[in-house]
Amino acid sequence: MPLDEIVISRAIIDRYHEKLINTLETDVAIVGAGPSGLIAGYFLARAGKKVALYERKLSIGGGMWGGGMMFNEIVVQKTAIHLLDALGIRYSRYQPDYYTADAVEAAAVLTAAAVQAGVTIFNCVSVEDVLMRPERVEGLVIIWSPVEMAGLHVDPLTVRSRFVVDATGHATEVVRVVVKKVPGRLNTPSGGIDGEKSMWAERAETLTLENTREVFPGLYVAGMAANATFGGPRMGPIFGGMLLSGEKVAGELLKRL
Ligand code: 48H
């Protein structure tokens, strides 16, 4: 039978439509497909929760692909090695407590693990606002990234979720929206975004984990966004804290779902 271009188009439209409809209401909506968002999604989906993950870029993996300054290797400390083992990401020991992994393998395997666990990933989709009921985040407002990039005046769509995770990295974009619209109400020392501090790897890795928590009812922060929100320092191209943060936020949410 000759291949029919219209069947090909119909197959894509039908299948994508199914994904969109199935995720209009979810347990958890994650914003940002960097290491923390992906691993959070992996653990939540593996526990049977319905998870959608929205990523502005065409590529999945956030800042992981580039390693350090585009030297595409990442460093992971011993405390997070169990996560590389769980996912099947290969690594080698560099010095006691310092392990390295190929950044491309890490991003690719993590992405595959999340999708195969059941996370529905929407790439090229930007989150521009939240669904808010008095004093609680209850979902997201989404738009095609190319629409956002072109500055077109197109209204977005809305998805509902029991919890939202801001895993947008340094930008901490979801929290920024909440602060703008409901000023001074975050669960941070200042009530606002305390802001990312300069490099201090040891302290940053510990604080990332501590700062991974609910910052406004219904809204959790994970990964670099957790430090940016609570005023923790940056850590450079060491990724254990990001992975552990994703694991932690999934664990916290599983207690509440
Ligand atoms: C949809 C969005 C939106 C939006 C942003 O930066 P990431 O890799 O995030 P983390 O926190 O998992 O990992 C941080 C790590 O990569 C890093 O930068 C480190 C360790 N830096 C240390 C240092 O010292 O510099 O991924 C976030 C993702 C990106 O892919 C964005 O495109 C995406 O979120 N994103 N997606 N809607 N509004 N905002």
Coordinates of C-alpha atoms and ligand atoms in Angstrom, one line a residue:
M1 CA 0.0 0.0 0.0
P2 CA 1.5 3.4 -0.9
L3 CA 2.1 5.7 2.0
D4 CA -0.6 8.3 2.4
E5 CA 0.6 11.8 3.6
I6 CA -2.8 12.5 5.0
V7 CA -2.8 9.4 7.2
I8 CA 0.6 10.5 8.5
S9 CA -0.8 14.0 9.4
R10 CA -3.9 12.5 10.9
A11 CA -1.9 10.1 13.0
I12 CA 0.2 12.9 14.5
I13 CA -2.8 15.2 15.1
D14 CA -4.9 12.4 16.7
R15 CA -2.1 11.2 19.0
Y16 CA -1.1 14.7 20.1
H17 CA -4.7 15.5 20.7
E18 CA -5.0 12.5 23.0
K19 CA -2.0 13.7 25.0
L20 CA -3.4 17.1 25.4
I21 CA -6.9 15.9 26.4
N22 CA -5.4 13.3 28.8
T23 CA -3.4 16.0 30.7
L24 CA -5.9 18.7 31.0
E25 CA -6.2 17.6 34.6
T26 CA -3.2 16.0 36.3
D27 CA -1.8 15.2 39.7
V28 CA 1.3 17.2 39.1
A29 CA 2.3 19.7 36.5
I30 CA 6.1 20.3 36.3
V31 CA 7.5 23.4 34.6
G32 CA 11.0 22.9 33.1
A33 CA 12.6 19.7 31.7
G34 CA 16.0 20.1 33.3
P35 CA 17.5 17.4 35.5
S36 CA 15.4 18.3 38.6
G37 CA 12.1 18.4 36.7
L38 CA 12.8 15.2 34.8
I39 CA 13.7 13.2 37.8
A40 CA 10.8 14.5 39.8
G41 CA 8.5 13.5 37.0
Y42 CA 10.2 10.1 36.8
F43 CA 9.5 9.2 40.4
L44 CA 6.0 10.6 40.5
A45 CA 5.0 8.7 37.3
R46 CA 6.6 5.5 38.5
A47 CA 4.5 5.7 41.6
G48 CA 1.4 5.8 39.3
K49 CA 0.7 9.6 39.4
K50 CA -0.5 11.5 36.4
V51 CA 2.3 13.9 35.4
A52 CA 2.6 16.5 32.7
L53 CA 5.9 18.4 32.1
Y54 CA 6.1 21.6 30.1
E55 CA 9.3 22.7 28.5
R56 CA 9.8 26.0 26.5
K57 CA 12.6 24.7 24.4
L58 CA 12.6 22.2 21.6
S59 CA 15.2 20.1 23.4
I60 CA 14.7 18.3 26.7
G61 CA 17.4 18.3 29.4
G62 CA 17.8 22.0 30.4
G63 CA 21.4 22.9 31.4
M64 CA 22.6 19.3 31.5
W65 CA 23.8 18.9 27.9
G66 CA 26.5 21.5 28.1
G67 CA 28.3 20.1 31.2
G68 CA 30.6 22.9 32.3
M69 CA 31.3 25.6 29.8
M70 CA 30.3 23.2 27.0
F71 CA 32.8 20.5 28.1
N72 CA 30.0 17.9 28.0
E73 CA 30.8 16.0 31.2
I74 CA 29.0 16.4 34.5
V75 CA 30.2 15.9 38.0
V76 CA 28.0 14.0 40.5
Q77 CA 28.9 13.5 44.1
K78 CA 28.7 10.2 46.0
T79 CA 25.4 11.0 47.8
A80 CA 23.5 11.1 44.4
I81 CA 25.1 8.1 42.7
H82 CA 22.2 5.9 43.7
L83 CA 20.1 8.0 41.2
L84 CA 22.5 7.3 38.3
D85 CA 22.4 3.6 39.3
A86 CA 18.6 3.7 39.4
L87 CA 18.3 5.2 35.9
G88 CA 21.2 3.2 34.3
I89 CA 23.4 6.3 33.6
R90 CA 27.0 5.1 33.4
Y91 CA 29.7 7.0 35.4
S92 CA 33.2 6.7 36.6
R93 CA 35.0 7.6 39.7
Y94 CA 37.3 10.6 39.4
Q95 CA 38.4 11.0 43.0
P96 CA 36.8 9.8 46.3
D97 CA 33.4 11.4 46.3
Y98 CA 33.6 12.9 42.8
Y99 CA 32.1 10.9 39.9
T100 CA 31.7 12.0 36.3
A101 CA 29.2 11.1 33.6
D102 CA 28.8 11.9 30.0
A103 CA 26.4 14.9 29.9
V104 CA 24.7 13.7 26.7
E105 CA 24.1 10.3 28.1
A106 CA 22.8 11.7 31.3
A107 CA 20.3 14.0 29.6
A108 CA 19.2 11.4 27.1
V109 CA 18.8 8.5 29.6
L110 CA 17.0 10.7 32.1
T111 CA 14.6 12.0 29.4
A112 CA 13.9 8.4 28.2
A113 CA 13.4 7.2 31.8
A114 CA 10.8 10.0 32.5
V115 CA 8.9 9.4 29.4
Q116 CA 8.9 5.6 29.8
A117 CA 7.8 5.9 33.4
G118 CA 4.7 7.7 32.1
V119 CA 5.5 11.5 32.1
T120 CA 3.8 13.3 29.3
I121 CA 6.3 15.9 28.0
F122 CA 5.2 18.9 26.0
N123 CA 8.2 20.6 24.4
C124 CA 7.9 24.0 22.7
V125 CA 5.3 25.0 25.3
S126 CA 5.9 27.9 27.7
V127 CA 4.2 28.5 31.0
E128 CA 3.1 32.1 31.2
D129 CA 0.8 32.2 34.2
V130 CA -0.8 30.0 36.9
L131 CA -4.4 29.0 37.5
M132 CA -5.1 30.6 40.9
R133 CA -7.9 30.2 43.3
P134 CA -7.8 32.3 46.5
E135 CA -4.5 31.6 48.1
R136 CA -3.7 28.4 46.0
V137 CA -2.0 27.5 42.8
E138 CA -4.2 25.0 41.0
G139 CA -2.7 24.7 37.5
L140 CA -0.9 26.4 34.7
V141 CA -1.5 28.8 31.8
I142 CA 0.3 27.6 28.7
I143 CA 1.2 28.9 25.3
W144 CA 3.3 27.7 22.3
S145 CA 6.9 29.0 22.7
P146 CA 7.0 30.2 19.1
V147 CA 4.0 32.4 19.9
E148 CA 5.7 33.8 22.9
M149 CA 9.0 34.3 21.0
A150 CA 7.2 36.1 18.1
G151 CA 5.3 38.3 20.6
L152 CA 2.0 37.4 19.0
H153 CA -1.2 38.4 20.7
V154 CA -2.7 34.9 21.1
D155 CA -4.6 33.8 24.2
P156 CA -3.3 30.8 26.1
L157 CA -4.9 27.6 27.3
T158 CA -5.2 26.4 30.9
V159 CA -4.5 23.0 32.6
R160 CA -5.5 22.0 36.1
S161 CA -3.2 20.1 38.5
R162 CA -3.3 19.2 42.2
F163 CA 0.3 20.5 42.5
V164 CA 2.7 22.5 40.4
V165 CA 6.5 22.2 40.5
D166 CA 8.6 25.2 39.4
A167 CA 11.7 23.5 38.0
T168 CA 12.6 26.4 35.7
G169 CA 16.2 26.7 36.9
H170 CA 17.9 30.1 37.5
A171 CA 14.9 31.9 36.0
T172 CA 12.4 30.6 38.6
E173 CA 9.6 31.7 36.3
V174 CA 6.5 30.3 38.0
V175 CA 7.4 31.7 41.3
R176 CA 8.0 35.1 39.7
V177 CA 4.5 35.1 38.3
V178 CA 3.0 34.4 41.8
V179 CA 5.2 37.1 43.4
K180 CA 4.1 39.6 40.8
K181 CA 0.4 38.8 41.2
V182 CA 0.2 38.1 44.9
P183 CA 3.1 40.1 46.4
G184 CA 4.8 39.3 49.6
R185 CA 3.1 35.9 50.3
L186 CA 5.8 33.4 49.6
N187 CA 7.0 31.0 52.3
T188 CA 10.5 32.7 52.2
P189 CA 12.2 34.9 54.7
S190 CA 11.3 38.0 52.8
G191 CA 7.9 36.8 51.5
G192 CA 9.4 37.4 48.0
I193 CA 12.1 35.9 45.9
D194 CA 15.3 36.1 47.9
G195 CA 17.6 35.7 44.8
E196 CA 20.4 33.4 43.8
K197 CA 23.7 34.1 45.4
S198 CA 27.3 33.7 44.0
M199 CA 29.2 30.4 43.6
W200 CA 29.7 28.2 46.7
A201 CA 29.4 24.6 45.6
E202 CA 29.4 22.8 49.0
R203 CA 26.8 25.1 50.6
A204 CA 24.7 25.3 47.5
E205 CA 24.4 21.5 47.1
T206 CA 23.2 21.2 50.7
L207 CA 20.8 24.2 50.5
T208 CA 19.3 23.1 47.2
L209 CA 17.9 20.1 49.1
E210 CA 16.7 22.1 52.1
N211 CA 15.1 24.7 49.8
T212 CA 13.2 22.1 47.9
R213 CA 9.7 22.6 49.3
E214 CA 6.3 24.2 49.0
V215 CA 6.8 28.0 48.5
F216 CA 3.1 28.9 48.1
P217 CA 0.1 26.7 48.6
G218 CA 0.1 24.2 45.7
L219 CA 3.4 25.4 44.4
Y220 CA 6.8 23.6 45.0
V221 CA 10.2 24.6 43.9
A222 CA 13.0 22.2 42.9
G223 CA 16.5 22.4 41.5
M224 CA 18.1 25.7 40.8
A225 CA 14.8 27.5 41.2
A226 CA 14.7 26.4 44.8
N227 CA 18.0 28.2 45.5
A228 CA 17.0 31.2 43.5
T229 CA 13.7 31.4 45.5
F230 CA 15.2 31.0 48.9
G231 CA 18.5 32.9 48.4
G232 CA 20.9 30.0 48.1
P233 CA 24.2 30.2 46.2
R234 CA 25.0 28.5 42.8
M235 CA 27.1 25.4 42.5
G236 CA 28.4 25.2 39.0
P237 CA 28.4 22.0 36.9
I238 CA 27.9 19.5 39.7
F239 CA 24.5 17.9 39.3
G240 CA 23.9 15.7 42.4
G241 CA 21.9 18.5 44.1
M242 CA 19.6 18.9 41.1
L243 CA 18.9 15.1 41.0
L244 CA 18.4 14.8 44.8
S245 CA 16.1 17.8 44.7
G246 CA 13.9 16.2 42.1
E247 CA 13.8 13.0 44.1
K248 CA 12.9 15.0 47.2
V249 CA 10.1 17.0 45.7
A250 CA 8.6 13.8 44.3
G251 CA 8.8 12.2 47.7
E252 CA 7.1 15.2 49.4
L253 CA 4.3 15.3 46.8
L254 CA 3.7 11.5 47.1
K255 CA 2.9 12.1 50.8
R256 CA 0.2 14.5 49.8
L257 CA -1.3 12.8 46.8
Ligands
48H1 C1 8.5 26.2 30.2 C2 10.5 26.8 31.0 C3 10.0 28.0 31.5 C4 8.7 28.3 31.3 C5 12.1 27.9 32.0 O1 18.0 25.1 34.1 P1 17.5 23.7 34.2 O2 18.5 22.7 33.7 O3 16.9 23.5 35.7 P2 17.4 22.6 36.9 O4 17.1 23.4 38.1 O5 16.8 21.2 36.8 O6 18.9 22.4 36.7 C6 19.8 23.5 36.8 C7 21.1 23.1 36.1 O7 20.9 22.8 34.8 C8 22.0 24.3 36.3 O8 21.7 25.3 35.5 C9 23.0 24.4 37.3 C10 23.3 23.2 38.1 N1 23.7 25.5 37.4 C11 24.6 25.8 38.4 C12 25.3 27.2 38.1 O9 26.0 27.6 39.0 O10 25.0 27.8 37.1 O11 16.2 23.6 33.3 C13 15.1 24.4 33.4 C14 14.3 24.3 32.2 C15 14.9 24.9 30.9 O12 15.0 23.8 29.9 C16 14.0 26.0 30.5 O13 13.9 26.1 29.1 C17 12.7 25.6 31.1 O14 13.1 25.1 32.4 N2 11.8 26.8 31.4 N3 9.8 25.9 30.4 N4 7.9 27.4 30.6 N5 8.1 29.5 31.7 N6 11.1 28.7 32.1

